XYZ file of C-alpha atoms in Angstrom:
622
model
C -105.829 26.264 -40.173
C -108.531 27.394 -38.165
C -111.562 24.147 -37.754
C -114.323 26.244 -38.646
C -112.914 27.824 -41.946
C -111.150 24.254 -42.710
C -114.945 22.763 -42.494
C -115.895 25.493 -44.674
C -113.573 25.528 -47.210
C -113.846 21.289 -46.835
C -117.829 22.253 -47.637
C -117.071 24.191 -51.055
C -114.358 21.983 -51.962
C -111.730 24.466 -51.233
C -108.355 22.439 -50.094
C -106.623 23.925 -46.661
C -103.519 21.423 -47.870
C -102.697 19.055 -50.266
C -99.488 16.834 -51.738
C -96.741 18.163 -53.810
C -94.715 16.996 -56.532
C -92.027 15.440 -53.646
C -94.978 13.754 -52.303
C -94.988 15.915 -49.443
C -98.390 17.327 -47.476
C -98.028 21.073 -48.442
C -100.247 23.623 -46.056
C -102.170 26.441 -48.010
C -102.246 29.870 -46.138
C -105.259 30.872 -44.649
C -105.842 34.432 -46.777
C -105.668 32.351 -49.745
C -108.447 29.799 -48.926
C -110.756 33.542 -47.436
C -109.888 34.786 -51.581
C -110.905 31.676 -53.102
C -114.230 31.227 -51.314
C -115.227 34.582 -51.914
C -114.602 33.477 -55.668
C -117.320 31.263 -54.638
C -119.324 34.149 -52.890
C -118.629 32.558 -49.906
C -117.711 35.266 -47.329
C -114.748 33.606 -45.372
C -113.539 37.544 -44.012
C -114.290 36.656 -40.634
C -115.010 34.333 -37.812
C -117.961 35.495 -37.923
C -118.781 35.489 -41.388
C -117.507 31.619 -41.329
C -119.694 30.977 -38.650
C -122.680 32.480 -41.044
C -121.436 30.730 -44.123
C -121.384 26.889 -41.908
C -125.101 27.636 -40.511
C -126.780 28.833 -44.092
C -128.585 26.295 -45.305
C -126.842 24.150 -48.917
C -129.283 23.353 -51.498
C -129.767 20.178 -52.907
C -127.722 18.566 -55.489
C -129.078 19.782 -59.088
C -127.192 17.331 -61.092
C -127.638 12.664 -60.442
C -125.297 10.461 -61.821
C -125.993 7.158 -63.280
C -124.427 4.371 -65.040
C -126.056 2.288 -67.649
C -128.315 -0.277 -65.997
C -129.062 1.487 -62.398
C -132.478 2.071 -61.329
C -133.591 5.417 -59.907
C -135.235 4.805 -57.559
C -137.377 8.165 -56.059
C -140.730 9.141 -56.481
C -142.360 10.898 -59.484
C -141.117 10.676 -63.401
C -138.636 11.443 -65.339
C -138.785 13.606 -68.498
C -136.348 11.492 -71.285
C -133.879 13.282 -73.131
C -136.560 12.268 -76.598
C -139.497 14.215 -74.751
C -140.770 10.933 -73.283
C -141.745 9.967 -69.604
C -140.730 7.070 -67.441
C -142.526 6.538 -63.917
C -139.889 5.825 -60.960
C -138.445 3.292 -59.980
C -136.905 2.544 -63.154
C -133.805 1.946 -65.011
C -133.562 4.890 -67.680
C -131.872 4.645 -71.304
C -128.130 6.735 -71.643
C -129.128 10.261 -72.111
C -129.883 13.604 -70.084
C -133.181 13.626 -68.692
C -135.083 15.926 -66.156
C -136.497 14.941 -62.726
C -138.263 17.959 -61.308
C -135.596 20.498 -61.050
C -133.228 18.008 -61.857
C -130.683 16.760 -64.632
C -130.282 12.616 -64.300
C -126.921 11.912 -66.623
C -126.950 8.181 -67.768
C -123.541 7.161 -68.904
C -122.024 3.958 -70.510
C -120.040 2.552 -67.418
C -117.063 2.050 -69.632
C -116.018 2.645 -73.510
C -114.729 -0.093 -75.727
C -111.235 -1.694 -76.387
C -109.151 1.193 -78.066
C -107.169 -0.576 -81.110
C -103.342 -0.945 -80.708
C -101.445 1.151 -83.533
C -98.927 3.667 -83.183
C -98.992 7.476 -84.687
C -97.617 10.934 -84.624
C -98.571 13.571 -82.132
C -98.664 16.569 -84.373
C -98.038 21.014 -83.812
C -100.253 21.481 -87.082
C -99.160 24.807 -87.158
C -95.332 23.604 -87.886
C -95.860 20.995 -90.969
C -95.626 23.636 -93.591
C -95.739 22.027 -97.179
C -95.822 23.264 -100.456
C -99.722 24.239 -100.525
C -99.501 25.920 -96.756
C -99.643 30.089 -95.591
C -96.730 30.315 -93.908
C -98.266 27.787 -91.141
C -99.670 23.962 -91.483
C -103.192 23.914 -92.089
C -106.286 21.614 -92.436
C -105.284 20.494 -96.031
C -101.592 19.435 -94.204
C -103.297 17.860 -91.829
C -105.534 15.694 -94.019
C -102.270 15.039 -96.182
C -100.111 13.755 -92.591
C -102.975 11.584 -92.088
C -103.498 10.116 -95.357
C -99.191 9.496 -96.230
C -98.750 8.529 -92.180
C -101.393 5.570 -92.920
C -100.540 4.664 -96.266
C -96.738 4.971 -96.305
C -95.643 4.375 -92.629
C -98.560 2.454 -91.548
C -100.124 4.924 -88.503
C -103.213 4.232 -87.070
C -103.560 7.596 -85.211
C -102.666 10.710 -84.943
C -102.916 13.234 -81.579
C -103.442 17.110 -83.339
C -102.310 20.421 -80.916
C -105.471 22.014 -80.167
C -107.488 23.528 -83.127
C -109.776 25.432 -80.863
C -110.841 29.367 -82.035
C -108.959 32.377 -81.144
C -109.928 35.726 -81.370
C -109.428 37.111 -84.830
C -107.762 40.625 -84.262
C -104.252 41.416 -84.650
C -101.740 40.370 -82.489
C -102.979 36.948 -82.995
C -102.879 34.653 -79.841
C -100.661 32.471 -80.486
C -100.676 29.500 -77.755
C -103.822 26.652 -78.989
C -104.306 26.073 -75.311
C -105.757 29.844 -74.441
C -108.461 29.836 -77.177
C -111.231 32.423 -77.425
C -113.701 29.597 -77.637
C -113.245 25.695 -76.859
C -116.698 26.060 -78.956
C -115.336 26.398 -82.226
C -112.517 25.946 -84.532
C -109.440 28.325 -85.857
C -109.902 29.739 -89.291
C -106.466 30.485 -88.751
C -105.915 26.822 -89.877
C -107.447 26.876 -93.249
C -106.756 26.217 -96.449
C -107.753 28.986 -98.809
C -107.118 27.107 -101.885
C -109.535 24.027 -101.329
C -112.214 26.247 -100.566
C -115.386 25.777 -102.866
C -115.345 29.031 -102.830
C -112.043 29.448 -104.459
C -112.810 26.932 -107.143
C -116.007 28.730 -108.000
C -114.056 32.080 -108.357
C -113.308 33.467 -111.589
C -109.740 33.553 -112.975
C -109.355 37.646 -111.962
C -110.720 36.582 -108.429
C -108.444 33.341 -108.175
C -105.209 35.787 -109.229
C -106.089 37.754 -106.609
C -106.459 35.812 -103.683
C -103.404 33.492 -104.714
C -101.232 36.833 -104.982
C -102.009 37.554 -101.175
C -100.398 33.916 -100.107
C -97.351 35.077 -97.544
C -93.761 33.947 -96.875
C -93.595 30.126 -96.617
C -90.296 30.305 -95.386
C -89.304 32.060 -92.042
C -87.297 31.649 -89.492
C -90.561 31.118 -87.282
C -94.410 31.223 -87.784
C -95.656 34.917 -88.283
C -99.043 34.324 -87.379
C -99.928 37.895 -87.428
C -98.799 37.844 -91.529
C -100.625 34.701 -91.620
C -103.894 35.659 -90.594
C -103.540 39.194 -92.130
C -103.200 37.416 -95.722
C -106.151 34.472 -95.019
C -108.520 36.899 -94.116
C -108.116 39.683 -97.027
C -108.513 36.003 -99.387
C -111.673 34.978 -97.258
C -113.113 38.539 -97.759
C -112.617 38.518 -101.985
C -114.202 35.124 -101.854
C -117.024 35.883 -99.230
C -118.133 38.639 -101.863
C -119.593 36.284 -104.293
C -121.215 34.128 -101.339
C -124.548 33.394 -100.938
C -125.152 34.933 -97.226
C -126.529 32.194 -94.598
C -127.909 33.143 -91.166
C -126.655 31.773 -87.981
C -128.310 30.452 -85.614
C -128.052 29.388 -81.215
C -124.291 28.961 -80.486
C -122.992 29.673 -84.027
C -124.814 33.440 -83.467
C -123.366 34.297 -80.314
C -119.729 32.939 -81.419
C -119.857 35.408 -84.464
C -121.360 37.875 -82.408
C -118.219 37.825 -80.707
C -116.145 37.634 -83.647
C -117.637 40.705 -85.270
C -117.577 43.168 -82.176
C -113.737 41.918 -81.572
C -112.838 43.213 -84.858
C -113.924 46.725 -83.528
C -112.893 46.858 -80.335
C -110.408 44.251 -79.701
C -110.034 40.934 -78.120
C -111.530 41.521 -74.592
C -114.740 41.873 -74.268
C -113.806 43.099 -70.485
C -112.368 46.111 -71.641
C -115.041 46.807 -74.428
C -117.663 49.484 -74.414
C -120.122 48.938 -71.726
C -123.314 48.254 -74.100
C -121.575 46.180 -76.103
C -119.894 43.674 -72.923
C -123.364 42.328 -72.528
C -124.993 40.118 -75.662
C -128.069 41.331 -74.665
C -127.691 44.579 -75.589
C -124.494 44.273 -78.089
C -124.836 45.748 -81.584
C -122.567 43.837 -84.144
C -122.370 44.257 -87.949
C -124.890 42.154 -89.416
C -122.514 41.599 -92.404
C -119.304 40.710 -90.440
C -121.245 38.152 -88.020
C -122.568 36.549 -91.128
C -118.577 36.402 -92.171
C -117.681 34.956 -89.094
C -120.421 32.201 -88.829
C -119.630 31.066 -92.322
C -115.808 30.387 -91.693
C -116.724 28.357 -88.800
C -118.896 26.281 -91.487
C -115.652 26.081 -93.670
C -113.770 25.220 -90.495
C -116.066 21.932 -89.824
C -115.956 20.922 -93.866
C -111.965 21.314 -94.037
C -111.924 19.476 -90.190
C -114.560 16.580 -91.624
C -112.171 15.779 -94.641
C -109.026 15.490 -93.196
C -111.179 13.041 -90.923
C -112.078 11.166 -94.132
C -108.832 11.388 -95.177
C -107.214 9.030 -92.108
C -110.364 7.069 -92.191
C -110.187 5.997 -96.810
C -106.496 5.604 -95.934
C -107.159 2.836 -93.594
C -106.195 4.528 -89.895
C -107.613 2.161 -87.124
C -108.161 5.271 -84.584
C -108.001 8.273 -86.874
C -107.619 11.692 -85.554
C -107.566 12.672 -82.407
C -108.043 16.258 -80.980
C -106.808 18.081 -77.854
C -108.935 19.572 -75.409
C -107.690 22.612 -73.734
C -108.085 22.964 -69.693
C -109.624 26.569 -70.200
C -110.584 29.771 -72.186
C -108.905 33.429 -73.108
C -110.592 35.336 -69.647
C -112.285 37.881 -72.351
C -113.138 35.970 -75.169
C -115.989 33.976 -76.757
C -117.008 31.639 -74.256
C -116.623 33.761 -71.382
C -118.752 36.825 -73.044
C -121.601 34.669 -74.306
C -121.595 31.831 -71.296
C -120.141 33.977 -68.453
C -122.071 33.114 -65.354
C -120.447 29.680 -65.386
C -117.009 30.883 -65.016
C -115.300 32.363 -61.974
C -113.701 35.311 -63.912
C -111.416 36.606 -61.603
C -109.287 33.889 -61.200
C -106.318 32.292 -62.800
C -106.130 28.536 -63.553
C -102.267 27.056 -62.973
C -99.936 24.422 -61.650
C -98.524 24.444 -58.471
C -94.498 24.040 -57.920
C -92.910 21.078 -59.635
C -89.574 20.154 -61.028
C -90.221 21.384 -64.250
C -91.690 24.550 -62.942
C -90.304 25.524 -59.798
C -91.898 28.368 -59.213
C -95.762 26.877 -60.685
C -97.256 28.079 -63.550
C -100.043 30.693 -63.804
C -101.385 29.553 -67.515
C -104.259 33.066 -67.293
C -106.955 30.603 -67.734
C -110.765 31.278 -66.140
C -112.110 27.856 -64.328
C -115.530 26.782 -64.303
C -117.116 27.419 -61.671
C -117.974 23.428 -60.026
C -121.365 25.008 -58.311
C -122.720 26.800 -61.688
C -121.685 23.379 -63.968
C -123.859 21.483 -61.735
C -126.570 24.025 -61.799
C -126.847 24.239 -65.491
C -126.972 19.785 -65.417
C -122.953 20.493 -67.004
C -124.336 21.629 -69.821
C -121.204 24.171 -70.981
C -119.099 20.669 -70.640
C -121.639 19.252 -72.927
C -121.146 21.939 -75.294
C -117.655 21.761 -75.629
C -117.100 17.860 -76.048
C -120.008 17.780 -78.693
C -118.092 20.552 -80.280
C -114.492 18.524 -80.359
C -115.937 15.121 -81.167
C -118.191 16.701 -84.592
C -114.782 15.896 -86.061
C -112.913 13.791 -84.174
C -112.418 10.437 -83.414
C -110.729 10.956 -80.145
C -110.191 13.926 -77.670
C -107.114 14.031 -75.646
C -108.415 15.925 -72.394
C -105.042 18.140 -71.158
C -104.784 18.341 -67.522
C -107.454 15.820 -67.242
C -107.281 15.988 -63.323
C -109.144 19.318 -63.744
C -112.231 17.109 -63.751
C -111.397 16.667 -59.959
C -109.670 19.438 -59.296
C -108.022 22.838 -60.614
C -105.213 24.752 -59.448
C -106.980 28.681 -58.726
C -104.793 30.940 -58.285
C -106.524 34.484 -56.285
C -106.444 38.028 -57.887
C -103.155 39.418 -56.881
C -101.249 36.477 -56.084
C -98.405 34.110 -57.724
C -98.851 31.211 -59.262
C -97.197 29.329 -55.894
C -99.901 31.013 -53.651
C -102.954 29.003 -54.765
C -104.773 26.124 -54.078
C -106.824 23.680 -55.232
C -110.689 23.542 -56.072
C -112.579 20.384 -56.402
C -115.436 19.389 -59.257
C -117.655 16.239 -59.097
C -115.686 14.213 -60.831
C -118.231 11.558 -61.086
C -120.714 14.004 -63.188
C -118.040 15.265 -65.037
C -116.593 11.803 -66.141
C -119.985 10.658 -66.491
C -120.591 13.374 -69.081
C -117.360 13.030 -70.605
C -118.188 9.132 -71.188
C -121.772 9.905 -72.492
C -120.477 12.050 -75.164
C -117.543 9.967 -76.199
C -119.810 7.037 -76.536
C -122.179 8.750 -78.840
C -119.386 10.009 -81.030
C -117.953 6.775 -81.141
C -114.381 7.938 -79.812
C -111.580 7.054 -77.725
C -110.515 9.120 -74.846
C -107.102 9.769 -73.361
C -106.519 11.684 -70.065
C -103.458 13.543 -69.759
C -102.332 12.681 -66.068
C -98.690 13.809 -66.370
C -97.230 15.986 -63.141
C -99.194 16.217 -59.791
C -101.990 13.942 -60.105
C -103.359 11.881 -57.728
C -103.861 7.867 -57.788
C -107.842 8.411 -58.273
C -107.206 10.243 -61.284
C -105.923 7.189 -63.532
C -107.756 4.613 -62.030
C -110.960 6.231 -62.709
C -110.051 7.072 -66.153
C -109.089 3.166 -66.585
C -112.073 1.848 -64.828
C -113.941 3.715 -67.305
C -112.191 2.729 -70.501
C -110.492 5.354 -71.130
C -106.517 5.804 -71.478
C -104.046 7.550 -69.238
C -100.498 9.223 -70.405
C -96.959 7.652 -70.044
C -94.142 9.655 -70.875
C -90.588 8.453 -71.151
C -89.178 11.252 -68.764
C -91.495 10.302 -65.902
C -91.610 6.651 -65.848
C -90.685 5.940 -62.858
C -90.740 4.360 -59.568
C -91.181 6.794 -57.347
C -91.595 5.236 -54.592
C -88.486 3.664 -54.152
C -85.086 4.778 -53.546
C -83.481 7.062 -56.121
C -86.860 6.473 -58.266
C -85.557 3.877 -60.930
C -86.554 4.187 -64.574
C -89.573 1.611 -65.113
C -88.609 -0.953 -68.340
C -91.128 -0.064 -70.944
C -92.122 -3.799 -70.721
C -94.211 -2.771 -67.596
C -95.641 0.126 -68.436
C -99.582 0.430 -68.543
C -101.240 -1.267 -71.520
C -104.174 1.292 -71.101
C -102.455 4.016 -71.992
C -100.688 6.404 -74.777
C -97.084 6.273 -74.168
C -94.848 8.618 -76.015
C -91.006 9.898 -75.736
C -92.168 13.712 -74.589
C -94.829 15.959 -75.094
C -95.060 19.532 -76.460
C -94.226 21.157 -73.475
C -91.341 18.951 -71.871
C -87.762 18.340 -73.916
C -87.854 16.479 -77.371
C -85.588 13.590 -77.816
C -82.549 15.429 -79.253
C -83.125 18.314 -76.281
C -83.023 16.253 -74.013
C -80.069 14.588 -74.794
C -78.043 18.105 -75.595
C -79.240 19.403 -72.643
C -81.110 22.009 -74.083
C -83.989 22.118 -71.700
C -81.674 23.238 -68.878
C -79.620 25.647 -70.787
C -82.839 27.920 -72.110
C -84.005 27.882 -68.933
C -80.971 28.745 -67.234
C -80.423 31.690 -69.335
C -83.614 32.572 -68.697
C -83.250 32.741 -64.894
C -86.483 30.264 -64.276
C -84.200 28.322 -61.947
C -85.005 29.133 -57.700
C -80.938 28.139 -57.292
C -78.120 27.895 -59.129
C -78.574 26.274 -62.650
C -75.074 23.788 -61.544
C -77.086 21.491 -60.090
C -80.008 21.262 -63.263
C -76.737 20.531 -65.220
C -75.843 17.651 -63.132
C -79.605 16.395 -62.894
C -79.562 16.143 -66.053
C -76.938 14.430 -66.920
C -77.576 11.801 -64.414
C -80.987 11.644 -66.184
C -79.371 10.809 -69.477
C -76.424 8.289 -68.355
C -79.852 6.473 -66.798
C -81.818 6.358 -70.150
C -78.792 5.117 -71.772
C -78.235 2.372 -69.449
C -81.564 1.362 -69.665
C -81.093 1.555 -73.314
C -78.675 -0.816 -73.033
C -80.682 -3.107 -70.485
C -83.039 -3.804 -72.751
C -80.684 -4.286 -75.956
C -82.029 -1.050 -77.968
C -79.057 0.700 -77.388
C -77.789 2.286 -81.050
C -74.998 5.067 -82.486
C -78.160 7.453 -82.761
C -80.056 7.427 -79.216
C -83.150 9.465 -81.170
C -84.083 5.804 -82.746
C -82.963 4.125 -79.699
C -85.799 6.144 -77.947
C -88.288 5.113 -80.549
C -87.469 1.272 -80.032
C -87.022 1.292 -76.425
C -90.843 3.028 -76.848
C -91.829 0.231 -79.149
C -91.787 -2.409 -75.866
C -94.149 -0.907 -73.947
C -97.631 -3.032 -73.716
C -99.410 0.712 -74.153
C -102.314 0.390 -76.602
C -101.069 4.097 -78.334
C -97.689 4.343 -79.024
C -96.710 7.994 -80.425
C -93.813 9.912 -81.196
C -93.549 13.593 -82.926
C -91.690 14.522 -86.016
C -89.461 16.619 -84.060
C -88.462 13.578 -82.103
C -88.134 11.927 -85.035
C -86.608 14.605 -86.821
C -83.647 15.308 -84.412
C -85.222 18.973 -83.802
C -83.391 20.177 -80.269
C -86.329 22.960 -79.277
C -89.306 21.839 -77.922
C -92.602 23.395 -79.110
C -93.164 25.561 -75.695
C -91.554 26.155 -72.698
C -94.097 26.397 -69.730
C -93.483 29.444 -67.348
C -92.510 31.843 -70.298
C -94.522 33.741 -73.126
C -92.710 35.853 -74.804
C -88.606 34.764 -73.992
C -89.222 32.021 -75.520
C -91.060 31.319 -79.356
C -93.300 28.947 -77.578
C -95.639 27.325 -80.432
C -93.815 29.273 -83.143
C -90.920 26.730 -84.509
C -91.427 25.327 -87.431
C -90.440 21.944 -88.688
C -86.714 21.790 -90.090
C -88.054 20.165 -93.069
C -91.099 20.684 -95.371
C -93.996 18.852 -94.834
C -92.946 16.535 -98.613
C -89.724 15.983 -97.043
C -91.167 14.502 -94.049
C -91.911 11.222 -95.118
C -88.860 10.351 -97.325
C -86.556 11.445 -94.390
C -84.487 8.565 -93.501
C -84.732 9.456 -89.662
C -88.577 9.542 -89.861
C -88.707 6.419 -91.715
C -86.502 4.749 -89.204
C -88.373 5.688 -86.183
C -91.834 4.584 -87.793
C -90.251 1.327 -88.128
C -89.643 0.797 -84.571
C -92.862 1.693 -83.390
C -94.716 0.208 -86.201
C -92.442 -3.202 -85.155
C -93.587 -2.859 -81.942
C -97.542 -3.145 -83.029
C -96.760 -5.778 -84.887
C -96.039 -8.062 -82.253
């Protein structure tokens, strides 16, 4: 790499290298560190233009960093978050206050003890009971949390992302590429708890219950789903009394309204209405829009309620996608913080050997700190309204992201790096005012920093079964649950690696064999594999767990570990063999479209769910 772009790109936080999933220095090629500084507007084209780039002057940092208890120590005042004014020196109170030009974020320097207790990491969408639309819903959820607590004894349970999506036909499908991490899915609700429904008259009631679709397939129709809530949301809108929105809520259903019209990319909309400054939505359908998000929140607040009267020491925790749809809400209404052009991704790993390009717009790290993080702001406050936990996916993203350059594959990227110190500052200020627990998800390439900031700051990392491991040594042992971190939440898998019964059939290999995501031959996956699973069983056997069904061998094995959050899904539980998605694929596989094998009622009486709460719930107990 050439010293004076390497000093450049080192300048914008651009890596020229970094280390792989082998633990090997990988180079990044030149053309792709020029694309993703001009993503930056930093013109990289030629020596020349480097040499302009290194002598222009950098402005000042817009954004300070404190923890609770430091003095500031500059000249002037500060402005307090409550409209009040402290002369510096001084030691401010937690909060986001102005200095000049300035944001000053004041953080707790750590969040409390999280309570030990076990739980379920749920795919709402799959826990169809009797009461659901084809797809589990905020009324399932509320009933999982409430019969998890009060029958099995949960403390907590981990929810896929609940985040909006546009709402136009096909229906996006994955939770982690919402429209808006602003807002919540009306996808998700239950018609039949609505106020709305119980103030409807008996014609009105007929008609909405006579729109419910099929219950019952194969896998969830979301498209059938949506097309049936929405008709029963209009008939019971129609004797509503009309409410204005207002700031965020506005623009959101701004959004919502114009998609209906002309689809669910603002980037390929008419030119007027691209911009919400000069937009012209239906009056009517953005006052639709705004009030589902209202019934969103109610619906999301009781099934909160729900895991709190039933006694759950955590409660509910939601997920936190990395990014946005690149033309949906957040993007149209907050776009000049996101570098549009680019794709967010992975690069190569063992899971995904040829990375993963997951279509996601990043932030933009010189535009967060501009705006004093303020989009960040938004979208915690907007989680933890009804949460009492947020599970940040990919949570090294607050150091760094994957960008991948227009044109290229996902392997041909590199990384971009964010102050990490602001971002986990704001990220700690937030949780602490909600009065929730944070978990980073540092699965895959992540570096050391990652988990012992998130640690350092009270909050918990991820341990997963598969990847426990010491990788440093020879042939990378399994690690005995017995030493695994105690700040963490430790589970079996996740939604987008093997459940328990996958793994053991092999089943991970032999869907993506067949569908040719292999670099080599798939002979040697096979054999990987298997030596995977005669280790797990010997382990199994180490440490005297080992039974005639490995599923609830898995969930006592789990039930050692020292982690503070110990979960398991009820497809592990259940024996299900397909895992919930299959990174590197969209439509070759039905990634977040299999249901549960059972109803939601039968859940709990199942003898295989039963036993596997008892190992876990044994394991708290201790």
């Amino acid at each position: 790499m050439n010293d004076e772009l390497a000093a450049l790109a080192e300048a914008h936080g651009v890596a020229t290298w970094y280390e792989d999933a082998n633990r090997e220095r990988a180079e990044v090629d030149e053309d792709v560190v020029v694309a993703v500084l001009a993503q930056l507007d930093v013109d990289a084209s030629t020596p020349e233009a480097v040499r302009r780039a290194l002598a222009a002057p950098r402005p000042a940092p817009r954004t300070l960093v404190l923890r609770e208890g430091d003095v500031l120590d500059e000249p002037g005042s500060v402005v307090l978050e409550d409209g009040g004014e402290v002369e510096l020196p001084a030691a401010l109170p937690l909060g986001y206050h102005r200095l000049g030009e300035r944001t000053v974020v004041v953080a707790p320097r750590a969040l409390p003890p999280v309570p030990r207790t076990w739980g379920w990491m749920l795919q709402l969408y799959s826990m169809r009971s009797n009461g659901s639309w084809g797809m589990g819903d905020y009324g399932d959820l509320a009933a999982v949390a409430e019969r998890s607590a009060r029958e099995l004894g949960a403390g907590v349970l981990l929810v896929n992302p609940v985040q909006a999506v546009s709402p136009t036909h096909p229906v996006e499908r994955s939770p982690y590429s919402p429209s808006s991490r602003r807002f919540a899915n009306p996808l998700y609700l239950r018609v039949t708890d609505l106020p709305a429904f119980a103030r409807a008259d008996d014609r009105t009631r007929a008609r909405v219950l006579a729109l419910r679709p099929d219950n019952d397939t194969e896998l969830i129709d979301y498209d059938a789903v949506w097309a049936a809530k929405k008709a029963a949301l209009e008939l019971l809108w129609r004797q509503e009394e009309p409410e204005e929105p207002t700031g965020e809520l506005r623009d959101f259903a701004r959004f919502c309204a114009l998609a209906e019209v002309h689809g669910p990319d603002w980037r390929t909309w008419p030119e007027e209405q691209r911009d919400p400054a000069t937009a012209t939505p239906d009056h009517d359908r953005v006052v639709f829009h705004a009030w589902l998000q209202r019934l969103c929140e109610s619906q999301l607040a009781a099934a909160r309620a729900a895991a709190h009267n039933a006694g759950m020491s955590v409660g509910i925790v939601h997920d936190l996608p990395v990014g946005v749809h690149p033309g949906g809400a957040d993007t149209w209404a907050v776009r000049d913080a996101f570098a549009a052009d680019v794709r967010v991704g992975a690069p190569p790993d063992a899971f995904s050997q040829l990375g993963q390009d997951w279509n996601l717009p990043p932030w933009r790290p010189d535009r967060l700190a501009e705006q004093g993080y303020e989009p960040f702001r938004a979208v915690l406050r907007s989680v933890l309204r009804h949460a009492d936990g947020i599970r940040v996916d990919h949570v090294a993203g607050l150091w760094r992201l994957w960008w991948i350059p227009p044109g290229e594959p996902a392997k041909r990227g590199t990384y971009v790096h964010y102050d990490a110190e602001a971002m986990l500052a704001v990220l700690t200020l937030e949780a602490h005012r909600a009065g929730a627990v944070v978990v980073g998800e540092d699965l895959g390439t992540v570096e050391p920093k990652v988990t012992e900031a998130l640690h350092a700051h009270g909050m918990l990392s991820s341990a997963v079964l598969w990847f426990q491991r010491e990788y440093d040594l020879p042939d990378q042992p399994l690690v005995p649950p017995e030493k695994w971190r105690p700040t963490a939440m430790a589970s079996i898998s996740t939604h987008d690696l093997p459940t328990a019964a996958g793994f053991l059939a092999g089943e991970h290999v032999r869907v993506r064999a067949e569908l040719g995501l292999f670099e080599g031959p798939p002979e040697g996956e096979y054999e990987a594999a298997a030596a995977e699973r005669d280790q797990l069983v010997e382990l199994l056997r180490q440490e005297g767990v080992l039974d005639d069904d490995l599923v609830i061998a898995f969930h006592a094995l789990l039930a050692k570990a020292p982690s503070v959050l110990l979960l398991s899904s009820p497809q592990d539980a259940l024996g299900e063999v397909r895992q919930p998605n299959l990174p590197g694929t969209v439509d070759q596989y039905p990634n977040w479209r299999i249901p549960l094998p059972v109803p939601l009622e039968a859940v709990f009486a199942d003898p295989r769910v039963r036993a596997a709460a008892a190992a876990l719930r044994a394991g708290r107990s201790g």
